[in-house]
């Protein structure tokens, strides 16, 4: 199995489509990053109930939501999704990627492997362009996406206020399969 063939292969982990039973783990990982003010514009924790519509909006054929499971523990340690960029039909082939790792599993190369997988399988989901929305002060994420061939396509200055600090948003993009 190779990433080029669209398969995810990483010793000790298994990537699969998320099921509703994964939602508490997905929410826990997401809520764990909110206080750091580096990754999301959410200011307060979200609830499982509040995320059900978001979960339901992910069609495995066109807008998949994956979970990365540690094989030794069967625990969800990361999740990744293709989210609709714009609801107008002409934008169907463009998605925003979301990627969140449990703190205990960061800096292990998992983020890179997951984004590489997303790039490899994007065409089979009808995706030709992947965007990432990253705060300008989130240097690790910007570096990760840059290493994977994403370019900075836009800068939205001071569009978010996190704890009284205005923050810039960088939009990175890349054609899938390129």
mmCIF file of C-alpha atoms in Angstrom:
data_model
loop_
_atom_site.group_PDB
_atom_site.id
_atom_site.type_symbol
_atom_site.label_atom_id
_atom_site.label_comp_id
_atom_site.label_asym_id
_atom_site.label_seq_id
_atom_site.Cartn_x
_atom_site.Cartn_y
_atom_site.Cartn_z
ATOM 1 C CA UNK A 1 0.000 0.000 0.000
ATOM 2 C CA UNK A 2 1.325 3.382 -0.898
ATOM 3 C CA UNK A 3 0.137 6.941 -0.452
ATOM 4 C CA UNK A 4 0.389 7.356 -4.223
ATOM 5 C CA UNK A 5 -2.240 4.660 -4.666
ATOM 6 C CA UNK A 6 -4.462 6.482 -2.188
ATOM 7 C CA UNK A 7 -3.930 4.075 0.705
ATOM 8 C CA UNK A 8 -2.875 5.232 4.138
ATOM 9 C CA UNK A 9 0.019 3.280 5.530
ATOM 10 C CA UNK A 10 1.630 4.213 8.828
ATOM 11 C CA UNK A 11 2.827 1.671 11.330
ATOM 12 C CA UNK A 12 0.686 1.569 14.450
ATOM 13 C CA UNK A 13 -2.228 3.545 12.998
ATOM 14 C CA UNK A 14 -5.285 2.956 10.873
ATOM 15 C CA UNK A 15 -7.225 5.611 8.983
ATOM 16 C CA UNK A 16 -10.933 5.034 8.440
ATOM 17 C CA UNK A 17 -14.113 6.956 7.770
ATOM 18 C CA UNK A 18 -15.613 8.388 10.932
ATOM 19 C CA UNK A 19 -18.777 6.905 12.373
ATOM 20 C CA UNK A 20 -21.179 8.636 14.712
ATOM 21 C CA UNK A 21 -19.709 6.773 17.695
ATOM 22 C CA UNK A 22 -16.437 8.672 17.015
ATOM 23 C CA UNK A 23 -18.061 12.053 17.537
ATOM 24 C CA UNK A 24 -17.196 12.343 21.268
ATOM 25 C CA UNK A 25 -13.509 11.706 20.498
ATOM 26 C CA UNK A 26 -13.588 14.134 17.561
ATOM 27 C CA UNK A 27 -15.126 16.815 19.791
ATOM 28 C CA UNK A 28 -12.639 16.125 22.602
ATOM 29 C CA UNK A 29 -9.669 16.569 20.246
ATOM 30 C CA UNK A 30 -11.192 19.743 18.810
ATOM 31 C CA UNK A 31 -11.971 21.193 22.245
ATOM 32 C CA UNK A 32 -8.432 20.455 23.437
ATOM 33 C CA UNK A 33 -6.966 22.918 20.932
ATOM 34 C CA UNK A 34 -9.341 25.820 21.581
ATOM 35 C CA UNK A 35 -7.489 27.245 24.621
ATOM 36 C CA UNK A 36 -4.204 27.505 22.674
ATOM 37 C CA UNK A 37 -5.715 30.094 20.292
ATOM 38 C CA UNK A 38 -3.520 28.825 17.453
ATOM 39 C CA UNK A 39 -5.720 26.579 15.359
ATOM 40 C CA UNK A 40 -9.389 27.533 15.503
ATOM 41 C CA UNK A 41 -11.466 30.668 15.841
ATOM 42 C CA UNK A 42 -13.756 28.919 18.318
ATOM 43 C CA UNK A 43 -13.541 30.654 21.670
ATOM 44 C CA UNK A 44 -15.622 28.213 23.727
ATOM 45 C CA UNK A 45 -15.801 24.414 23.715
ATOM 46 C CA UNK A 46 -18.280 22.790 21.357
ATOM 47 C CA UNK A 47 -20.656 19.987 22.292
ATOM 48 C CA UNK A 48 -21.261 16.626 20.717
ATOM 49 C CA UNK A 49 -24.896 17.568 20.190
ATOM 50 C CA UNK A 50 -23.912 20.863 18.561
ATOM 51 C CA UNK A 51 -21.566 19.070 16.158
ATOM 52 C CA UNK A 52 -24.101 16.509 14.931
ATOM 53 C CA UNK A 53 -25.245 18.660 11.947
ATOM 54 C CA UNK A 54 -21.597 19.232 10.965
ATOM 55 C CA UNK A 55 -20.958 15.484 11.202
ATOM 56 C CA UNK A 56 -24.041 14.694 9.115
ATOM 57 C CA UNK A 57 -22.915 17.129 6.392
ATOM 58 C CA UNK A 58 -19.894 14.932 5.616
ATOM 59 C CA UNK A 59 -20.691 12.648 2.698
ATOM 60 C CA UNK A 60 -18.097 9.858 2.466
ATOM 61 C CA UNK A 61 -18.158 10.123 -1.337
ATOM 62 C CA UNK A 62 -17.522 13.863 -1.675
ATOM 63 C CA UNK A 63 -16.768 15.358 1.779
ATOM 64 C CA UNK A 64 -15.220 12.576 3.837
ATOM 65 C CA UNK A 65 -14.476 12.806 7.535
ATOM 66 C CA UNK A 66 -11.731 10.445 8.638
ATOM 67 C CA UNK A 67 -10.413 9.398 12.016
ATOM 68 C CA UNK A 68 -6.929 8.135 12.720
ATOM 69 C CA UNK A 69 -6.996 5.266 15.188
ATOM 70 C CA UNK A 70 -4.035 4.028 17.156
ATOM 71 C CA UNK A 71 -4.091 0.279 16.570
ATOM 72 C CA UNK A 72 -2.677 -0.671 19.985
ATOM 73 C CA UNK A 73 -5.406 1.157 21.928
ATOM 74 C CA UNK A 74 -8.166 1.566 19.323
ATOM 75 C CA UNK A 75 -8.263 5.219 20.392
ATOM 76 C CA UNK A 76 -9.055 8.047 17.974
ATOM 77 C CA UNK A 77 -5.936 10.231 17.985
ATOM 78 C CA UNK A 78 -6.662 12.558 15.062
ATOM 79 C CA UNK A 79 -9.329 13.507 12.579
ATOM 80 C CA UNK A 80 -9.338 15.110 9.169
ATOM 81 C CA UNK A 81 -12.091 16.273 6.856
ATOM 82 C CA UNK A 82 -12.867 17.820 3.530
ATOM 83 C CA UNK A 83 -15.290 20.675 4.165
ATOM 84 C CA UNK A 84 -17.287 22.587 1.587
ATOM 85 C CA UNK A 85 -15.502 25.769 0.561
ATOM 86 C CA UNK A 86 -18.540 27.362 -1.045
ATOM 87 C CA UNK A 87 -22.001 25.890 -1.633
ATOM 88 C CA UNK A 88 -22.247 27.158 -5.230
ATOM 89 C CA UNK A 89 -21.924 24.333 -7.739
ATOM 90 C CA UNK A 90 -18.936 25.774 -9.609
ATOM 91 C CA UNK A 91 -16.858 25.349 -6.432
ATOM 92 C CA UNK A 92 -17.707 21.663 -5.856
ATOM 93 C CA UNK A 93 -14.145 20.594 -6.664
ATOM 94 C CA UNK A 94 -12.595 22.882 -4.055
ATOM 95 C CA UNK A 95 -12.522 21.957 -0.379
ATOM 96 C CA UNK A 96 -11.142 23.284 2.840
ATOM 97 C CA UNK A 97 -9.137 20.699 4.740
ATOM 98 C CA UNK A 98 -9.465 20.420 8.501
ATOM 99 C CA UNK A 99 -6.889 18.466 10.486
ATOM 100 C CA UNK A 100 -6.669 18.054 14.254
ATOM 101 C CA UNK A 101 -4.376 15.807 16.279
ATOM 102 C CA UNK A 102 -4.566 14.881 19.942
ATOM 103 C CA UNK A 103 -1.800 16.666 21.823
ATOM 104 C CA UNK A 104 -0.173 13.339 22.724
ATOM 105 C CA UNK A 105 0.249 12.507 19.031
ATOM 106 C CA UNK A 106 1.663 15.728 17.643
ATOM 107 C CA UNK A 107 5.177 16.059 16.208
ATOM 108 C CA UNK A 108 5.250 12.436 15.058
ATOM 109 C CA UNK A 109 4.768 13.051 11.352
ATOM 110 C CA UNK A 110 1.090 12.141 11.496
ATOM 111 C CA UNK A 111 -0.115 15.507 10.214
ATOM 112 C CA UNK A 112 2.164 15.262 7.201
ATOM 113 C CA UNK A 113 1.070 11.699 6.464
ATOM 114 C CA UNK A 114 -2.595 12.667 6.731
ATOM 115 C CA UNK A 115 -2.295 15.657 4.399
ATOM 116 C CA UNK A 116 -0.337 13.548 1.915
ATOM 117 C CA UNK A 117 -3.135 11.004 2.025
ATOM 118 C CA UNK A 118 -5.729 13.733 1.478
ATOM 119 C CA UNK A 119 -3.838 14.972 -1.565
ATOM 120 C CA UNK A 120 -3.604 11.449 -2.979
ATOM 121 C CA UNK A 121 -7.278 10.558 -2.575
ATOM 122 C CA UNK A 122 -8.782 13.968 -3.382
ATOM 123 C CA UNK A 123 -9.449 13.211 -7.080
ATOM 124 C CA UNK A 124 -11.563 10.152 -6.254
ATOM 125 C CA UNK A 125 -13.757 12.449 -4.132
ATOM 126 C CA UNK A 126 -14.163 14.919 -6.997
ATOM 127 C CA UNK A 127 -11.685 17.348 -5.448
ATOM 128 C CA UNK A 128 -9.128 19.212 -7.554
ATOM 129 C CA UNK A 129 -8.161 22.010 -5.151
ATOM 130 C CA UNK A 130 -7.488 21.917 -1.402
ATOM 131 C CA UNK A 131 -7.423 25.024 0.753
ATOM 132 C CA UNK A 132 -6.181 25.438 4.288
ATOM 133 C CA UNK A 133 -7.199 28.302 6.564
ATOM 134 C CA UNK A 134 -4.344 28.902 8.997
ATOM 135 C CA UNK A 135 -3.759 31.703 11.466
ATOM 136 C CA UNK A 136 -0.596 33.631 10.559
ATOM 137 C CA UNK A 137 0.813 33.058 14.057
ATOM 138 C CA UNK A 138 0.502 29.269 13.649
ATOM 139 C CA UNK A 139 4.010 28.750 12.296
ATOM 140 C CA UNK A 140 4.043 24.928 12.675
ATOM 141 C CA UNK A 141 0.942 24.483 10.501
ATOM 142 C CA UNK A 142 2.129 26.992 7.918
ATOM 143 C CA UNK A 143 5.461 25.156 7.701
ATOM 144 C CA UNK A 144 3.746 21.771 7.374
ATOM 145 C CA UNK A 145 1.583 22.892 4.483
ATOM 146 C CA UNK A 146 4.474 24.724 2.811
ATOM 147 C CA UNK A 147 6.599 21.554 2.960
ATOM 148 C CA UNK A 148 3.771 19.729 1.207
ATOM 149 C CA UNK A 149 3.669 22.160 -1.699
ATOM 150 C CA UNK A 150 0.880 24.470 -0.590
ATOM 151 C CA UNK A 151 1.351 28.131 -1.512
ATOM 152 C CA UNK A 152 0.058 31.182 0.294
ATOM 153 C CA UNK A 153 -2.876 32.293 -1.821
ATOM 154 C CA UNK A 154 -4.345 34.976 0.412
ATOM 155 C CA UNK A 155 -3.813 36.989 3.561
ATOM 156 C CA UNK A 156 -6.815 38.295 5.447
ATOM 157 C CA UNK A 157 -5.358 40.818 7.889
ATOM 158 C CA UNK A 158 -6.800 41.184 11.399
ATOM 159 C CA UNK A 159 -10.001 39.252 10.655
ATOM 160 C CA UNK A 160 -10.141 37.407 13.988
ATOM 161 C CA UNK A 161 -9.911 38.629 17.543
ATOM 162 C CA UNK A 162 -8.565 36.052 19.971
ATOM 163 C CA UNK A 163 -8.450 37.201 23.605
ATOM 164 C CA UNK A 164 -8.327 40.827 22.502
ATOM 165 C CA UNK A 165 -5.550 40.262 19.947
ATOM 166 C CA UNK A 166 -6.295 40.816 16.265
ATOM 167 C CA UNK A 167 -5.077 37.897 14.178
ATOM 168 C CA UNK A 168 -4.416 37.436 10.464
ATOM 169 C CA UNK A 169 -5.690 34.462 8.505
ATOM 170 C CA UNK A 170 -3.559 32.907 5.779
ATOM 171 C CA UNK A 171 -5.252 30.865 3.072
ATOM 172 C CA UNK A 172 -2.964 28.253 1.580
ATOM 173 C CA UNK A 173 -3.859 26.235 -1.464
ATOM 174 C CA UNK A 174 -2.724 23.490 -3.724
ATOM 175 C CA UNK A 175 -4.074 21.541 -6.635
ATOM 176 C CA UNK A 176 -4.647 17.916 -5.683
ATOM 177 C CA UNK A 177 -2.586 15.349 -7.508
ATOM 178 C CA UNK A 178 -0.120 18.017 -8.614
#
